[in-house]
Coordinates of C-alpha atoms and ligand atoms in Angstrom, one line a residue:
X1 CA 0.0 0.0 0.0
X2 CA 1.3 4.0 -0.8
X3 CA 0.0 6.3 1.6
X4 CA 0.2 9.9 0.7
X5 CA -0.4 13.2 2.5
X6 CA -2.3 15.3 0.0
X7 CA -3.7 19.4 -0.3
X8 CA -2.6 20.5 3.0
X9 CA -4.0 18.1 5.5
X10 CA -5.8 15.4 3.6
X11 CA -4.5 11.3 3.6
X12 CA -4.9 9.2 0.7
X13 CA -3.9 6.0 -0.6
X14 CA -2.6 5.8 -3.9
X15 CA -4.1 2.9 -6.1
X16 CA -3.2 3.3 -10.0
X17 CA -3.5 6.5 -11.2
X18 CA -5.6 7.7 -8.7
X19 CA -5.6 8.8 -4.7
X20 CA -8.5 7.2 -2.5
X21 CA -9.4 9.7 0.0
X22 CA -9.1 8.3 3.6
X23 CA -8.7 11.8 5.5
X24 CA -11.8 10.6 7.8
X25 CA -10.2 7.3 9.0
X26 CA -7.3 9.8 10.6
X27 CA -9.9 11.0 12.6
X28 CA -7.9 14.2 12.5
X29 CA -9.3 17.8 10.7
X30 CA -7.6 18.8 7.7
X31 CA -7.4 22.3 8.5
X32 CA -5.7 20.7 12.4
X33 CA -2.5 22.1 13.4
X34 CA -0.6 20.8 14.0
X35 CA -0.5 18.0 10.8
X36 CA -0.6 14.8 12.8
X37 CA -3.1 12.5 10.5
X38 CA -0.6 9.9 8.9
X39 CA 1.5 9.3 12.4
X40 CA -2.7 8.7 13.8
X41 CA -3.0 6.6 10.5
X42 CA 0.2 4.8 11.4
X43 CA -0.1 4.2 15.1
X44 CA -4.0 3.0 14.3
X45 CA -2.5 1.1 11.4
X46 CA -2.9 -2.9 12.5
X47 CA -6.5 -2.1 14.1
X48 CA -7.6 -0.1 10.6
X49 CA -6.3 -1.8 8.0
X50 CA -8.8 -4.0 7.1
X51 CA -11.3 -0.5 7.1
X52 CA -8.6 1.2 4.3
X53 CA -8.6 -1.6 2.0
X54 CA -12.2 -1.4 1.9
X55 CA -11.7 2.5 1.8
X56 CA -9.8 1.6 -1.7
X57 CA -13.2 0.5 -3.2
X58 CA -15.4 2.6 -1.7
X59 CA -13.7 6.5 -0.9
X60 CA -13.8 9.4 -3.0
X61 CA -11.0 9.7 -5.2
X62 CA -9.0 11.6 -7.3
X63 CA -6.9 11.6 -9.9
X64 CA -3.1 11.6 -8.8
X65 CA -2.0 14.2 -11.2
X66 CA -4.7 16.6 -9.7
X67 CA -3.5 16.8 -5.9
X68 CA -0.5 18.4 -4.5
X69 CA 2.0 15.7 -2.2
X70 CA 3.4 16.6 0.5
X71 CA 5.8 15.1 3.0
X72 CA 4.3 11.4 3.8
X73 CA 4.7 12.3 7.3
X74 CA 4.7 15.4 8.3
X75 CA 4.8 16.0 11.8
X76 CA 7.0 13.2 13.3
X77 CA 8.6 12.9 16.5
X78 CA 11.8 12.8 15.8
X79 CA 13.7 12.3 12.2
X80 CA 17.1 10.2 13.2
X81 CA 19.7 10.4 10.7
X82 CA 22.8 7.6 10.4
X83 CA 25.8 9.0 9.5
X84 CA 28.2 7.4 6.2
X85 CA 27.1 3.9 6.2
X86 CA 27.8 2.3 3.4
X87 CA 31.8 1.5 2.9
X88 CA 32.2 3.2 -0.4
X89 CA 30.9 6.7 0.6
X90 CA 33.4 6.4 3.7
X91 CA 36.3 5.7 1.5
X92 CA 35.5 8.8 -0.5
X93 CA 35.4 10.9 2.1
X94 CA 38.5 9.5 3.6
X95 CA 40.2 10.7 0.5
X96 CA 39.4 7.4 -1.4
X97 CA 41.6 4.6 -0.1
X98 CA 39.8 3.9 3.7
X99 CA 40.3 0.3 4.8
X100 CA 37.4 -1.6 5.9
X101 CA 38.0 -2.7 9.3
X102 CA 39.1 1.1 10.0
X103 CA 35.2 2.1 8.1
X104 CA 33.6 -0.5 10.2
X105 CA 34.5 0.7 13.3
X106 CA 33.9 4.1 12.2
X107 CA 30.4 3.6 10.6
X108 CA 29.0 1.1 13.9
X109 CA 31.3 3.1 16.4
X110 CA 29.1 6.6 15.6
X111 CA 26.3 6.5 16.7
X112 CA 23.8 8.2 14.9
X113 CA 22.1 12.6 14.8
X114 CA 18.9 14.0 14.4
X115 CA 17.6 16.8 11.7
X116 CA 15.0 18.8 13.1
X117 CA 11.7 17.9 11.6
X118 CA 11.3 21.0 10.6
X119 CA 13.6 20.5 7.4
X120 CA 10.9 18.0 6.0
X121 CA 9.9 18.7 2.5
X122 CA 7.5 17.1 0.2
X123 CA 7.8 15.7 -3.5
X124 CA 6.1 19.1 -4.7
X125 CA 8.5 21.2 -2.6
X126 CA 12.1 22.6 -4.5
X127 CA 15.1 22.4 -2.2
X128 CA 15.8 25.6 -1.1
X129 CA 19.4 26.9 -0.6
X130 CA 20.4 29.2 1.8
X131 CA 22.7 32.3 0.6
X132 CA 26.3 30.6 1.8
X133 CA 29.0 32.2 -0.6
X134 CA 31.9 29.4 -0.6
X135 CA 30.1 26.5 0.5
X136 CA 29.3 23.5 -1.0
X137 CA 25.5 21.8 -0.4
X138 CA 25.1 18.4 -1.1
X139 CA 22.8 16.1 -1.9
X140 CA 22.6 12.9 0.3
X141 CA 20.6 9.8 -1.0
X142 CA 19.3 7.9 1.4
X143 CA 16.6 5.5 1.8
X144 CA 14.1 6.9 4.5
X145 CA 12.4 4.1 7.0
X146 CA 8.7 4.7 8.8
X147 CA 8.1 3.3 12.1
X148 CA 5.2 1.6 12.7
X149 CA 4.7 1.2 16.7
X150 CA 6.3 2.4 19.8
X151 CA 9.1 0.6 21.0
X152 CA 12.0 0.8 23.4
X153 CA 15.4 -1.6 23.7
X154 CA 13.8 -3.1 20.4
X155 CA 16.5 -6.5 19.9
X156 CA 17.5 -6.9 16.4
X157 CA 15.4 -10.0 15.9
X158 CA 12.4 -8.0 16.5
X159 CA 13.5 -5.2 14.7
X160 CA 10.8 -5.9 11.5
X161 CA 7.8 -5.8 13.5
X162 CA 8.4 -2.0 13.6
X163 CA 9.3 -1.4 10.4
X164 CA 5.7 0.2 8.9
X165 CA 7.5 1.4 5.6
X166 CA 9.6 3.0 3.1
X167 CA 10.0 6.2 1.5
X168 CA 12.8 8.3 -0.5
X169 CA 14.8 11.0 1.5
X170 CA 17.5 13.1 0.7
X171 CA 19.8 14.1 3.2
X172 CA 20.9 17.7 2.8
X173 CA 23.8 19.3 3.9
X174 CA 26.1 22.1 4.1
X175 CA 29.7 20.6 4.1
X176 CA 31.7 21.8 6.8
X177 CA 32.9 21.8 10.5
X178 CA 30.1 23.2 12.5
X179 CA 27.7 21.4 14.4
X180 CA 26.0 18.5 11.9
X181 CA 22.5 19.6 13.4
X182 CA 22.9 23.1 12.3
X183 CA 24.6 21.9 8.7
X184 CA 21.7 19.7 8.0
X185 CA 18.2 21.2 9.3
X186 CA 17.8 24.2 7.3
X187 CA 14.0 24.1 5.6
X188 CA 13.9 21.7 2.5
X189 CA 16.9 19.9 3.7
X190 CA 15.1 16.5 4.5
X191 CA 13.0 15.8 1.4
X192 CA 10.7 12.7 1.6
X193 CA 8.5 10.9 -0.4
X194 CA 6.4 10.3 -3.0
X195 CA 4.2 8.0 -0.4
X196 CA 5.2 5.6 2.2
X197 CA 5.1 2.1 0.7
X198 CA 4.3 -0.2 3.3
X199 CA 6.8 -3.2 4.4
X200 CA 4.7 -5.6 3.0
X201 CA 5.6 -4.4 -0.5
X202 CA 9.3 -4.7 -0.1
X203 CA 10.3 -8.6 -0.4
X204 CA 13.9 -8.2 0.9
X205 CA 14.8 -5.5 3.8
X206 CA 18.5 -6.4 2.6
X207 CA 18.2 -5.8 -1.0
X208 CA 17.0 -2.3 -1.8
X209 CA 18.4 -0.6 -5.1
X210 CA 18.4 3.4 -4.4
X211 CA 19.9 6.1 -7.1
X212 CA 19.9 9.8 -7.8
X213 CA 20.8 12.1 -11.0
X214 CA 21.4 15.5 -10.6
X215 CA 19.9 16.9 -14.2
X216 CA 19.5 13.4 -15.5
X217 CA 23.8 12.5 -14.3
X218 CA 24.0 9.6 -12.7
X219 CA 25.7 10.3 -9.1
X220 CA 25.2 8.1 -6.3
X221 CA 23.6 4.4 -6.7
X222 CA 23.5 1.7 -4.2
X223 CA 21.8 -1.1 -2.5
X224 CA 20.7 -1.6 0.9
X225 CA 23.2 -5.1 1.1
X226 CA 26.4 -2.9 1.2
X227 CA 24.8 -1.2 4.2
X228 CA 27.7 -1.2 7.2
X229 CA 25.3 -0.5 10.2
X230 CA 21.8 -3.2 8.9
X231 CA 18.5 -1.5 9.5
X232 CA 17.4 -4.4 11.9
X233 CA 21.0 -2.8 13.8
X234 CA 19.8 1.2 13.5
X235 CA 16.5 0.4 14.9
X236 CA 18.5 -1.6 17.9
X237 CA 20.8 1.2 18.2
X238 CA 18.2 3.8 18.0
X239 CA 15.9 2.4 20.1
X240 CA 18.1 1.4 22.7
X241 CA 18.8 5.4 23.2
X242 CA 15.0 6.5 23.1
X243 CA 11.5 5.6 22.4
X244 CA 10.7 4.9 18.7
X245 CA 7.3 6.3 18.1
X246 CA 4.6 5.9 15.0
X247 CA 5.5 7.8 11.8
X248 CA 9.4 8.3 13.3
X249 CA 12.1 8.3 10.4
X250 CA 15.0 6.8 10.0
X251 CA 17.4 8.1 7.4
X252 CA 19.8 5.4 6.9
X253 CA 22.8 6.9 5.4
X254 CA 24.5 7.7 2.1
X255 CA 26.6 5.6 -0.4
X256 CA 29.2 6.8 -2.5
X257 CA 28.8 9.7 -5.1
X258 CA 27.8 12.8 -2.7
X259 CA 28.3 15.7 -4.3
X260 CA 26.8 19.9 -4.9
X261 CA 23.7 21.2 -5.8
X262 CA 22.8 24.6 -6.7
X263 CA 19.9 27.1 -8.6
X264 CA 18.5 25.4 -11.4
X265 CA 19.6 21.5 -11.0
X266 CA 17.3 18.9 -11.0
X267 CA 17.8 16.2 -8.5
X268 CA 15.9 12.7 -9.1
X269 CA 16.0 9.5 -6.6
X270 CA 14.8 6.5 -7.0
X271 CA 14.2 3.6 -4.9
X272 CA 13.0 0.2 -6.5
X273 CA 9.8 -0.7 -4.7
X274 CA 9.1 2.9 -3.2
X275 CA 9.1 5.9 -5.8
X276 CA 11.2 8.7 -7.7
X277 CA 10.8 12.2 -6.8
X278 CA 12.0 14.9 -8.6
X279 CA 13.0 18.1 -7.0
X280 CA 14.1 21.2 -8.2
X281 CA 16.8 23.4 -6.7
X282 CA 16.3 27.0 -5.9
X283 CA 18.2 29.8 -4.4
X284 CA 16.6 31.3 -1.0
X285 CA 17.1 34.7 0.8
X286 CA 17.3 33.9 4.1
X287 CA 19.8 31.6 5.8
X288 CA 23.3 33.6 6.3
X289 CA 24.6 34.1 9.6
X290 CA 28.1 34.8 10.4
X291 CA 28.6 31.5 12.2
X292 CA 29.1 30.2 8.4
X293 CA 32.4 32.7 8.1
X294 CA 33.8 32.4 11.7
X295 CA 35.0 29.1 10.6
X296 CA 37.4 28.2 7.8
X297 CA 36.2 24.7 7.8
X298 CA 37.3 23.0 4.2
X299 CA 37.1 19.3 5.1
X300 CA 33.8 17.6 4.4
X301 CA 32.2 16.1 7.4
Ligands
LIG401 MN1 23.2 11.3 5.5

């Protein structure tokens, strides 16, 4: 099943061309603030989903084309963000000869960061870069995974059961030395989407293809087997930190190929199974602050 968040408020399900309107099911008010349908949706999931599929025959719908996407989820609790995890991106940013053993314990010995949910995006949204003169901002392509219940200390064998589904994220950043929350949460910088599609649609956790082009150039293209740190492993580590809640996010790190954006590109990822988004790029106003030139930071981080 693809779940969508639709016009501002509204939940749908997206079957063929069209999206089958289950806003009432969320028991939550379009026009509520704040936006917190889908994580209702997703918490009430295994109790109502018998009531959506019949929602998928029955609903009002309409057509796909005609509705505006937003962010699958868009009022999480928290968006948690693994660092380089997969060996090949590590070895490029370790100037491109990193052994393994020294990756591994680099990648698992991390830990992992947050990006304030306020950077979420939607498929419909550009990515908005903030006025930095001589910095780079790069595109991170990452496949993003949905919670499905609350959990704490979840082992790694149980680790599925809260896996509710997938979705395409891009982790943005601004390269540099300052703090990684402040480098990575400006608005725009955590694009998800289309839809979540839901776990039972992906056959193998463990074998995932992702990609993304920037204007139709193939840069970064991986699969979820040459993850370092597993996703059954994130959720244990995750979880054995805090609480994993309903419509949380996992971003589960980049492979190889990161590289700048700016005005005009075109950045397209794909995962096989979940969606392609396409996003353009766009130059903002606001976002300088002389924190940016206090530091002479030149090594990506
Ligand atoms: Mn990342």
């Amino acid at each position: 099943m693809k779940l969508v968040s639709f016009n501002n408020g509204r939940l749908g399900v997206v079957h063929g061309d069209v999206v089958v309107d289950i806003t009432e099911l969320g028991g939550v008010d379009p026009a509520f603030w704040p936006p917190v349908g889908m994580v209702k949706i997703i918490e009430a999931f295994l109790t109502q989903e018998a009531q959506i599929r019949d929602a998928i025959h029955n609903a009002p719908r309409v057509a796909l084309s005609d509705v505006r996407l937003d962010a699958p989820v868009r009022w999480p609790n928290k968006v948690v963000a693994f660092p380089a995890n997969y060996y090949a991106h590590i070895d490029e940013m370790r100037t491109g000869n990193g052994s393994g053993l020294i990756s591994r314990f680099k990648a698992s010995g991390q830990g992992f960061f947050l990006k304030a949910n306020s950077s979420l995006s939607g498929p419909a949204d550009a990515i908005v870069l903030p006025p930095l003169a001589d910095r780079e901002i790069h595109h991170e392509c990452e496949l993003g995974i949905v919670i499905g219940k609350r959990g704490r200390g979840i082992p790694e064998s149980a680790s599925k059961e809260y896996v509710f589904g997938f979705t395409c994220l891009l982790d943005m950043v601004v390269r540099g030395k300052e703090e990684r929350v402040m480098r990575k949460s400006y608005d725009t910088f955590c694009p998800t989407g289309p839809w979540i599609t839901t776990a039972d649609e992906i056959n193998d956790f463990e074998n995932i293809s992702l990609s993304l082009t920037v204007n139709g150039e193939l840069r970064q293209q991986a699969s979820t087997r040459d993850l370092i740190v597993t996703i059954p492993e994130m959720i244990a580590m995750s979880s054995a930190v805090m609480t994993l809640e309903p419509g949380d996010i996992i971003a589960t790190g980049t492979p190889a190929g990161v590289g700048p954006v700016r005005a005009g590109d075109l950045v397209e990822i794909s995962i096989d199974g979940v969606g392609t988004m396409r996003l353009p790029v766009v130059q903002g106003e606001i976002g300088e602050h002389s924190v940016w030139s206090a530091s002479k930071a030149e090594l990506p981080v």
